[in-house]
Amino acid sequence: MGKSGVRVLLVEDDAQLGQALKTGLAQRGHGVDWVRDGVAAELAARAGHYEALLLDIGLPRQDGLVVLRRLRAAGFEAPILMVTARDEIGDRVQGLDSGADDFIVKPVDLDELAARLRAAHRRSMGRSQSLLIHGELRVDPAARQTTLGGRGITLTAREFTLLQYLLEHAGQVRSRHQLQESLYGWGDEIESNAIEVHIHNLRRKLGRELIRTVHGQGYVIDAPPAEPA
């Protein structure tokens, strides 16, 4: 099963469906935080660093369409996928006109949802293709495959997610806190040196020069040099 490692805020008031979506997306490599009403959704989205938002329309305390409009007005730029039981054209038009990136009708197929998340995330990163290329390194988030110089490299789920995150932000220093947020959801127990261990293992498998430590700031994969014209 392909995994994409997108950090997701899930907004769903139905306990059974919410748990099923959280579990299913986590099994596919996503970091998922789950809230159950519109007010909590807006607060969490403004406070967190999310790469996608799965937003139900029919929510307690604040309607999902209101949350959508308020977040877009506040400058929230990550993809927002609307999830709803309402299979009506009017809802879709309102959602898309208000800034939604996609519209998913319940019952939700998890494989389709994961694929739409990957596609929306790629579009938000300015990529139409899923493959990440850095020199001889090739990373395919959808297939969950990594090759270096044509040789397959075996990575753990979190090593892969961390590598993907650094590659998608190549040239940008990411702090230890940002890396933790890309890997772990709320309530996860995190060892104090977990990031350092993952970085050490990636360097051992892919070469020490790939991930650079910026002392006092974090870690970075330098952007590859531009191709000559």
XYZ file of N, CA and C in Angstrom:
687
model
N 0.841 -1.196 0.000
C 0.000 0.000 0.000
C 0.874 1.241 0.000
N 0.638 2.175 -0.928
C 1.417 3.392 -0.962
C 1.095 4.309 0.202
N 2.091 5.052 0.685
C 1.916 5.994 1.777
C 2.545 7.307 1.370
N 1.936 8.385 1.824
C 2.422 9.659 1.326
C 2.961 10.579 2.393
N 2.710 10.293 3.680
C 3.303 11.084 4.733
C 2.831 12.520 4.828
N 1.565 12.801 4.474
C 1.027 14.151 4.590
C 0.527 14.369 6.013
N 0.829 15.529 6.596
C 0.329 15.859 7.934
C -1.074 16.441 7.789
N -2.064 15.746 8.365
C -3.478 16.018 8.103
C -4.201 16.422 9.381
N -5.054 17.441 9.267
C -6.029 17.728 10.313
C -7.372 17.173 9.849
N -7.907 16.199 10.573
C -9.180 15.563 10.263
C -10.265 16.198 11.135
N -11.336 16.669 10.495
C -12.449 17.287 11.217
C -13.705 16.474 10.926
N -14.141 15.686 11.903
C -15.280 14.779 11.714
C -15.940 14.560 13.075
N -17.249 14.852 13.171
C -17.922 14.735 14.460
C -18.427 13.334 14.758
N -18.553 12.490 13.744
C -18.996 11.113 13.960
C -17.836 10.294 14.516
N -17.992 9.770 15.733
C -16.879 9.098 16.411
C -16.402 7.857 15.660
N -17.339 7.049 15.169
C -16.960 5.813 14.491
C -16.233 6.100 13.174
N -16.779 7.025 12.392
C -16.146 7.360 11.121
C -14.807 8.062 11.353
N -14.786 8.969 12.319
C -13.544 9.681 12.600
C -12.417 8.734 12.988
N -12.724 7.770 13.844
C -11.697 6.808 14.259
C -11.253 5.953 13.084
N -12.208 5.546 12.245
C -11.868 4.726 11.080
C -10.969 5.496 10.111
N -11.294 6.768 9.867
C -10.473 7.574 8.963
C -9.089 7.823 9.545
N -9.038 8.141 10.838
C -7.739 8.389 11.469
C -6.860 7.149 11.398
N -7.434 5.993 11.741
C -6.660 4.745 11.718
C -6.221 4.396 10.302
N -7.160 4.499 9.351
C -6.838 4.134 7.976
C -5.787 5.030 7.359
N -5.873 6.329 7.614
C -4.882 7.261 7.059
C -3.533 7.081 7.738
N -3.544 6.815 9.050
C -2.280 6.575 9.751
C -1.589 5.322 9.212
N -2.376 4.297 8.892
C -1.801 3.073 8.323
C -1.186 3.329 6.959
N -1.634 4.373 6.280
C -1.095 4.740 4.978
C 0.016 5.782 5.083
N 0.500 6.008 6.288
C 1.686 6.832 6.473
C 1.439 8.296 6.786
N 0.171 8.695 6.981
C -0.131 10.087 7.287
C -0.042 10.342 8.781
N 0.370 11.551 9.155
C 0.241 11.997 10.532
C -1.098 12.695 10.672
N -1.980 12.176 11.543
C -3.363 12.654 11.609
C -3.690 13.172 13.001
N -4.158 14.423 13.082
C -4.783 14.958 14.285
C -6.276 15.065 14.003
N -7.106 14.731 15.017
C -8.551 14.638 14.810
C -9.279 15.548 15.789
N -10.114 16.441 15.261
C -11.009 17.248 16.089
C -12.438 17.026 15.608
N -13.425 17.418 16.462
C -14.798 16.977 16.200
C -15.799 18.106 16.015
N -15.368 19.362 16.022
C -16.324 20.436 15.771
C -15.638 21.580 15.043
N -16.466 22.503 14.526
C -15.939 23.551 13.671
C -15.072 24.564 14.385
N -15.386 24.882 15.631
C -14.575 25.839 16.384
C -13.189 25.255 16.656
N -13.155 24.005 17.115
C -11.875 23.341 17.357
C -11.071 23.214 16.070
N -11.763 22.993 14.958
C -11.087 22.866 13.667
C -10.373 24.155 13.298
N -11.065 25.272 13.447
C -10.450 26.549 13.083
C -9.252 26.858 13.979
N -9.396 26.620 15.273
C -8.298 26.875 16.211
C -7.089 25.991 15.896
N -7.343 24.704 15.653
C -6.244 23.779 15.376
C -5.552 24.118 14.062
N -6.329 24.448 13.034
C -5.751 24.761 11.725
C -4.882 26.010 11.790
N -5.314 26.989 12.584
C -4.537 28.227 12.706
C -3.261 27.998 13.511
N -3.315 27.074 14.485
C -2.183 26.868 15.384
C -1.172 25.852 14.864
N -1.636 24.892 14.068
C -0.771 23.798 13.632
C -0.133 24.043 12.285
N 0.766 23.146 11.920
C 1.428 23.212 10.614
C 0.946 22.014 9.796
N -0.215 22.172 9.176
C -0.826 21.061 8.451
C -0.621 21.208 6.949
N -0.456 20.062 6.302
C -0.277 20.033 4.858
C -1.587 19.747 4.131
N -2.627 19.375 4.873
C -3.949 19.156 4.289
C -4.980 19.144 5.402
N -6.209 19.502 5.038
C -7.322 19.513 5.978
C -8.464 18.704 5.378
N -8.953 17.706 6.116
C -10.137 16.942 5.721
C -11.287 17.464 6.564
N -12.218 18.150 5.930
C -13.210 18.942 6.639
C -14.625 18.490 6.311
N -15.333 17.974 7.315
C -16.745 17.632 7.145
C -17.563 18.914 7.046
N -18.659 18.883 6.305
C -19.503 20.081 6.199
C -20.434 20.204 7.407
N -21.134 19.115 7.759
C -22.092 19.167 8.857
C -21.414 18.985 10.197
N -21.028 20.097 10.839
C -20.270 20.046 12.093
C -21.007 20.777 13.206
N -20.841 20.347 14.458
C -21.355 21.118 15.592
C -20.584 22.433 15.766
N -21.215 23.396 16.395
C -20.648 24.674 16.824
C -20.318 25.627 15.675
N -19.845 25.102 14.549
C -19.562 25.956 13.396
C -19.557 25.106 12.131
N -20.385 25.477 11.165
C -20.518 24.700 9.929
C -19.192 24.630 9.179
N -18.972 23.500 8.507
C -17.717 23.305 7.786
C -17.464 24.344 6.712
N -18.516 24.779 6.016
C -18.348 25.814 4.996
C -17.919 27.146 5.612
N -18.410 27.423 6.822
C -17.991 28.637 7.523
C -16.512 28.529 7.901
N -16.122 27.359 8.410
C -14.708 27.132 8.746
C -13.837 27.337 7.517
N -14.271 26.770 6.402
C -13.524 26.892 5.146
C -13.327 28.357 4.764
N -14.419 29.132 4.765
C -14.324 30.535 4.366
C -13.446 31.341 5.324
N -13.581 31.067 6.615
C -12.799 31.821 7.606
C -11.312 31.494 7.504
N -10.988 30.230 7.268
C -9.577 29.855 7.143
C -8.961 30.448 5.886
N -9.678 30.391 4.778
C -9.140 30.973 3.542
C -8.974 32.487 3.690
N -9.934 33.140 4.340
C -9.831 34.582 4.550
C -8.650 34.933 5.438
N -8.273 34.007 6.343
C -7.152 34.240 7.254
C -5.807 33.865 6.635
N -5.832 33.357 5.383
C -4.583 33.041 4.704
C -4.134 31.600 4.810
N -5.001 30.693 5.271
C -4.658 29.272 5.339
C -4.559 28.729 3.913
N -3.363 28.254 3.536
C -3.107 27.916 2.131
C -3.068 26.426 1.834
N -3.029 25.578 2.861
C -2.926 24.134 2.608
C -4.194 23.615 1.930
N -4.081 22.507 1.191
C -5.273 21.942 0.550
C -6.363 21.606 1.565
N -7.606 21.914 1.212
C -8.759 21.568 2.042
C -9.672 20.670 1.225
N -9.881 19.452 1.707
C -10.775 18.493 1.055
C -12.030 18.385 1.897
N -13.168 18.680 1.296
C -14.453 18.626 1.994
C -14.985 17.197 1.982
N -15.367 16.714 3.148
C -15.940 15.371 3.287
C -17.353 15.524 3.818
N -18.335 14.963 3.106
C -19.724 15.182 3.504
C -20.628 14.065 3.025
N -21.748 13.928 3.699
C -22.765 12.969 3.270
C -23.721 13.586 2.260
N -23.640 14.879 2.081
C -24.563 15.574 1.185
C -24.082 15.465 -0.271
N -24.779 14.709 -1.054
C -24.385 14.521 -2.454
C -25.218 15.453 -3.320
N -25.080 16.751 -3.068
C -25.855 17.732 -3.808
C -24.919 18.706 -4.511
N -25.291 19.073 -5.733
C -24.469 19.980 -6.528
C -24.256 21.308 -5.812
N -25.304 21.826 -5.151
C -25.194 23.112 -4.476
C -24.095 23.136 -3.432
N -23.966 22.047 -2.653
C -22.917 21.976 -1.640
C -21.536 21.975 -2.287
N -21.413 21.241 -3.376
C -20.115 21.176 -4.052
C -19.726 22.550 -4.589
N -20.685 23.233 -5.209
C -20.398 24.552 -5.768
C -19.990 25.518 -4.663
N -20.738 25.520 -3.551
C -20.393 26.407 -2.438
C -19.003 26.108 -1.908
N -18.700 24.816 -1.751
C -17.400 24.429 -1.218
C -16.257 24.831 -2.129
N -16.400 24.545 -3.400
C -15.335 24.865 -4.352
C -15.181 26.371 -4.518
N -16.309 27.095 -4.553
C -16.247 28.548 -4.674
C -15.649 29.201 -3.437
N -15.745 28.528 -2.296
C -15.221 29.081 -1.050
C -13.761 28.726 -0.816
N -13.178 27.939 -1.742
C -11.758 27.652 -1.632
C -11.388 26.210 -1.369
N -12.367 25.300 -1.427
C -12.045 23.879 -1.261
C -11.275 23.368 -2.479
N -10.374 22.435 -2.245
C -9.577 21.867 -3.331
C -10.212 20.617 -3.926
N -11.053 19.937 -3.148
C -11.672 18.709 -3.639
C -12.902 18.439 -2.784
N -13.733 17.507 -3.239
C -15.006 17.221 -2.589
C -15.193 15.714 -2.571
N -15.349 15.136 -1.386
C -15.449 13.687 -1.243
C -16.753 13.354 -0.532
N -17.546 12.473 -1.128
C -18.858 12.123 -0.597
C -18.770 10.813 0.176
N -19.381 10.799 1.368
C -19.457 9.562 2.153
C -20.407 8.578 1.480
N -20.198 7.273 1.616
C -19.116 6.622 2.359
C -17.762 6.798 1.665
N -16.735 7.012 2.448
C -15.413 7.338 1.921
C -14.618 6.068 1.666
N -14.052 5.970 0.467
C -13.114 4.894 0.165
C -11.714 5.379 0.551
N -11.065 4.669 1.468
C -9.795 5.146 2.014
C -8.689 5.226 0.971
N -8.664 4.278 0.050
C -7.623 4.325 -0.988
C -7.827 5.529 -1.905
N -9.092 5.804 -2.250
C -9.374 6.984 -3.073
C -9.035 8.260 -2.305
N -9.402 8.312 -1.027
C -9.100 9.486 -0.214
C -7.595 9.716 -0.125
N -6.830 8.637 0.106
C -5.373 8.768 0.184
C -4.789 9.271 -1.133
N -5.336 8.775 -2.256
C -4.853 9.218 -3.562
C -5.168 10.694 -3.785
N -6.361 11.122 -3.386
C -6.723 12.540 -3.558
C -5.882 13.433 -2.649
N -5.563 12.949 -1.459
C -4.668 13.694 -0.570
C -3.299 13.877 -1.214
N -2.766 12.797 -1.771
C -1.450 12.878 -2.423
C -1.491 13.876 -3.576
N -2.560 13.799 -4.388
C -2.650 14.688 -5.544
C -2.773 16.147 -5.115
N -3.609 16.409 -4.103
C -3.776 17.787 -3.631
C -2.480 18.314 -3.044
N -1.766 17.460 -2.321
C -0.495 17.877 -1.724
C 0.542 18.165 -2.800
N 0.590 17.323 -3.829
C 1.536 17.565 -4.925
C 1.246 18.899 -5.598
N -0.033 19.165 -5.841
C -0.390 20.432 -6.483
C 0.019 21.616 -5.613
N -0.170 21.488 -4.301
C 0.179 22.593 -3.404
C 1.681 22.824 -3.351
N 2.465 21.769 -3.624
C 3.925 21.898 -3.640
C 4.448 22.272 -5.019
N 3.533 22.476 -5.989
C 3.942 22.871 -7.328
C 4.452 21.723 -8.165
N 4.061 20.486 -7.793
C 4.527 19.324 -8.542
C 3.330 18.606 -9.152
N 3.428 18.289 -10.444
C 2.369 17.508 -11.072
C 2.659 16.012 -10.987
N 3.925 15.649 -10.813
C 4.311 14.250 -10.695
C 4.723 13.958 -9.261
N 4.573 12.704 -8.844
C 4.838 12.350 -7.461
C 6.309 12.095 -7.182
N 7.131 11.825 -8.204
C 8.513 11.417 -7.971
C 9.352 12.606 -7.502
N 10.124 12.396 -6.437
C 11.073 13.387 -5.931
C 12.475 12.955 -6.337
N 13.218 13.854 -6.991
C 14.539 13.517 -7.520
C 15.556 14.487 -6.951
N 16.646 13.940 -6.431
C 17.732 14.770 -5.885
C 19.039 14.059 -6.222
N 19.685 14.507 -7.307
C 20.886 13.804 -7.761
C 20.540 12.384 -8.167
N 21.235 11.404 -7.575
C 20.969 9.998 -7.886
C 19.875 9.408 -7.000
N 19.333 10.227 -6.112
C 18.283 9.769 -5.212
C 16.919 9.932 -5.871
N 16.116 8.871 -5.834
C 14.755 8.887 -6.365
C 13.815 8.415 -5.259
N 12.787 9.236 -4.981
C 11.822 8.888 -3.948
C 10.427 8.954 -4.554
N 9.680 7.860 -4.449
C 8.327 7.774 -4.987
C 7.357 7.648 -3.808
N 6.719 8.765 -3.394
C 5.826 8.704 -2.232
C 4.648 7.754 -2.416
N 4.088 7.696 -3.617
C 2.912 6.855 -3.838
C 3.255 5.378 -3.696
N 4.379 4.960 -4.256
C 4.795 3.559 -4.198
C 5.609 3.248 -2.949
N 5.972 4.286 -2.212
C 6.764 4.125 -0.987
C 8.111 3.462 -1.289
N 8.759 3.939 -2.357
C 10.024 3.347 -2.798
C 11.114 4.405 -2.851
N 12.325 3.991 -2.472
C 13.501 4.864 -2.512
C 14.623 4.128 -3.219
N 15.259 4.798 -4.179
C 16.425 4.224 -4.837
C 17.550 5.250 -4.827
N 18.769 4.757 -4.759
C 19.960 5.599 -4.803
C 20.916 4.987 -5.811
N 21.155 5.715 -6.904
C 21.996 5.173 -7.959
C 21.425 3.907 -8.565
N 20.080 3.818 -8.588
C 19.417 2.644 -9.152
C 19.263 1.488 -8.186
N 19.789 1.626 -6.970
C 19.721 0.541 -5.984
C 18.623 0.841 -4.969
N 17.770 -0.134 -4.731
C 16.687 0.048 -3.779
C 17.207 0.208 -2.356
N 16.633 1.167 -1.618
C 17.018 1.431 -0.243
C 15.816 1.168 0.654
N 15.993 0.369 1.698
C 14.915 0.058 2.622
C 14.915 1.067 3.764
N 13.792 1.764 3.917
C 13.627 2.740 4.986
C 12.437 2.362 5.852
N 12.498 2.717 7.126
C 11.327 2.559 7.977
C 10.282 3.603 7.574
N 9.056 3.446 8.079
C 7.980 4.374 7.722
C 8.345 5.806 8.099
N 8.889 6.003 9.281
C 9.203 7.363 9.711
C 10.456 7.900 9.030
N 11.416 7.041 8.741
C 12.571 7.499 7.957
C 12.122 7.991 6.591
N 11.211 7.242 5.962
C 10.723 7.631 4.640
C 9.978 8.967 4.709
N 9.087 9.091 5.688
C 8.304 10.322 5.825
C 9.212 11.515 6.079
N 10.230 11.331 6.916
C 11.168 12.417 7.209
C 11.959 12.803 5.966
N 12.420 11.811 5.212
C 13.165 12.080 3.980
C 12.285 12.822 2.984
N 11.050 12.368 2.811
C 10.138 13.031 1.885
C 9.914 14.486 2.290
N 9.700 14.706 3.579
C 9.445 16.060 4.077
C 10.642 16.975 3.804
N 11.853 16.495 4.057
C 13.046 17.317 3.813
C 13.245 17.576 2.325
N 12.965 16.573 1.493
C 13.102 16.767 0.048
C 12.075 17.767 -0.478
N 10.855 17.709 0.037
C 9.819 18.638 -0.415
C 10.121 20.067 0.021
N 10.971 20.213 1.030
C 11.383 21.539 1.498
C 12.883 21.742 1.263
N 13.391 21.164 0.178
C 14.825 21.277 -0.122
C 15.234 22.745 -0.180
N 16.361 23.045 0.455
C 16.849 24.410 0.498
C 16.297 25.220 1.661
N 15.362 24.624 2.418
C 14.761 25.312 3.566
C 15.124 24.567 4.851
N 15.714 25.269 5.801
C 16.069 24.648 7.077
C 14.794 24.341 7.849
N 14.665 23.108 8.311
C 13.511 22.685 9.106
C 13.965 22.439 10.545
N 13.263 23.028 11.489
C 13.639 22.887 12.892
C 13.277 21.492 13.403
N 13.860 21.147 14.536
C 13.548 19.865 15.170
C 12.053 19.759 15.454
N 11.451 20.864 15.907
C 10.019 20.874 16.198
C 9.199 20.633 14.929
N 9.578 21.262 13.839
C 8.856 21.059 12.581
C 8.970 19.614 12.112
N 10.146 19.026 12.286
C 10.320 17.627 11.895
C 9.476 16.701 12.762
N 9.417 16.990 14.055
C 8.563 16.188 14.931
C 7.108 16.290 14.506
N 6.657 17.489 14.164
C 5.268 17.670 13.750
C 4.958 16.930 12.454
N 5.971 16.782 11.590
C 5.750 16.068 10.329
C 5.618 14.564 10.540
N 6.106 14.068 11.681
C 6.159 12.631 11.919
C 5.129 12.114 12.909
N 4.750 12.951 13.863
C 3.950 12.465 14.986
C 2.662 13.243 15.132
N 1.609 12.548 15.559
C 0.336 13.187 15.843
C 0.219 13.531 17.310
N -0.907 14.168 17.664
C -1.160 14.491 19.069
C -1.172 13.215 19.895
N -0.582 13.261 21.069
C -0.641 12.129 21.986
C 0.420 11.078 21.736
N 1.139 11.156 20.631
C 2.213 10.190 20.395
C 3.354 10.443 21.369
N 3.896 9.374 21.916
C 5.068 9.503 22.775
C 6.309 9.629 21.895
N 7.092 10.654 22.139
C 8.256 10.942 21.308
C 9.503 10.890 22.173
N 10.427 10.017 21.843
C 11.707 9.984 22.550
C 12.445 11.295 22.311
N 13.192 11.741 23.316
C 13.842 13.052 23.232
C 14.817 13.145 22.070
N 15.417 12.017 21.685
C 16.405 12.034 20.593
C 15.887 11.354 19.332
N 14.550 11.264 19.187
C 13.974 10.508 18.064
C 14.403 11.075 16.722
N 14.362 12.402 16.562
C 14.721 13.007 15.278
C 16.181 12.740 14.965
N 17.042 12.890 15.965
C 18.470 12.652 15.738
C 18.731 11.208 15.308
N 17.988 10.277 15.896
C 18.153 8.868 15.516
C 17.733 8.654 14.067
N 16.593 9.222 13.666
C 16.136 9.071 12.280
C 17.131 9.713 11.309
N 17.633 10.885 11.631
C 18.616 11.555 10.775
C 19.875 10.700 10.653
N 20.335 10.170 11.774
C 21.531 9.307 11.761
C 21.323 8.107 10.836
N 20.151 7.471 10.927
C 19.884 6.294 10.098
C 19.789 6.653 8.615
N 19.181 7.798 8.308
C 19.107 8.225 6.903
C 20.503 8.499 6.351
N 21.352 9.135 7.138
C 22.721 9.393 6.688
C 23.481 8.094 6.478
N 23.261 7.138 7.355
C 23.948 5.845 7.220
C 23.521 5.134 5.942
N 22.253 5.253 5.567
C 21.740 4.548 4.402
C 21.943 5.319 3.089
N 21.964 6.665 3.172
C 21.961 7.478 1.956
C 23.206 8.345 1.788
N 24.091 8.339 2.778
C 25.296 9.162 2.694
C 25.214 10.347 3.639
N 26.298 10.654 4.306
C 26.292 11.698 5.323
C 26.107 13.091 4.735
N 26.431 13.251 3.451
C 26.392 14.586 2.870
C 24.978 15.026 2.477
N 23.995 14.122 2.460
C 22.662 14.481 1.972
C 21.956 15.462 2.912
N 21.932 15.146 4.198
C 21.223 15.980 5.175
C 22.254 16.776 5.970
N 22.138 18.077 5.909
C 23.109 18.956 6.567
C 22.515 19.520 7.857
N 23.331 19.490 8.915
C 22.947 20.098 10.184
C 23.273 21.583 10.151
N 22.283 22.403 10.492
C 22.497 23.841 10.642
C 22.416 24.116 12.137
N 23.564 24.309 12.756
C 23.634 24.365 14.211
C 22.750 25.477 14.771
N 21.954 25.100 15.776
C 21.054 26.040 16.411
C 19.755 26.259 15.666
N 19.616 25.659 14.466
C 18.407 25.884 13.663
C 17.698 24.589 13.285
N 18.427 23.599 12.821
C 17.773 22.361 12.428
C 18.542 21.633 11.349
N 17.796 21.095 10.369
C 18.394 20.258 9.333
C 17.871 20.701 7.963
N 18.661 20.435 6.932
C 18.261 20.818 5.586
C 18.873 19.869 4.559
N 18.107 19.574 3.526
C 18.665 18.986 2.302
C 18.815 20.139 1.324
N 20.024 20.440 0.955
C 20.270 21.580 0.067
C 19.611 21.350 -1.285
N 19.062 22.410 -1.850
C 18.466 22.319 -3.175
C 19.515 21.895 -4.179
N 19.190 20.994 -5.094
C 20.183 20.599 -6.094
C 20.519 21.770 -6.999
N 21.751 21.820 -7.538
C 22.123 22.918 -8.436
C 21.243 22.926 -9.673
N 20.979 24.114 -10.192
C 20.153 24.232 -11.395
C 20.870 23.633 -12.584
N 20.070 23.043 -13.456
C 20.633 22.478 -14.681
C 21.113 23.618 -15.582
N 22.261 23.463 -16.254
C 22.713 24.506 -17.157
C 21.760 24.693 -18.317
N 21.603 25.926 -18.740
C 20.667 26.212 -19.840
C 21.200 25.654 -21.141
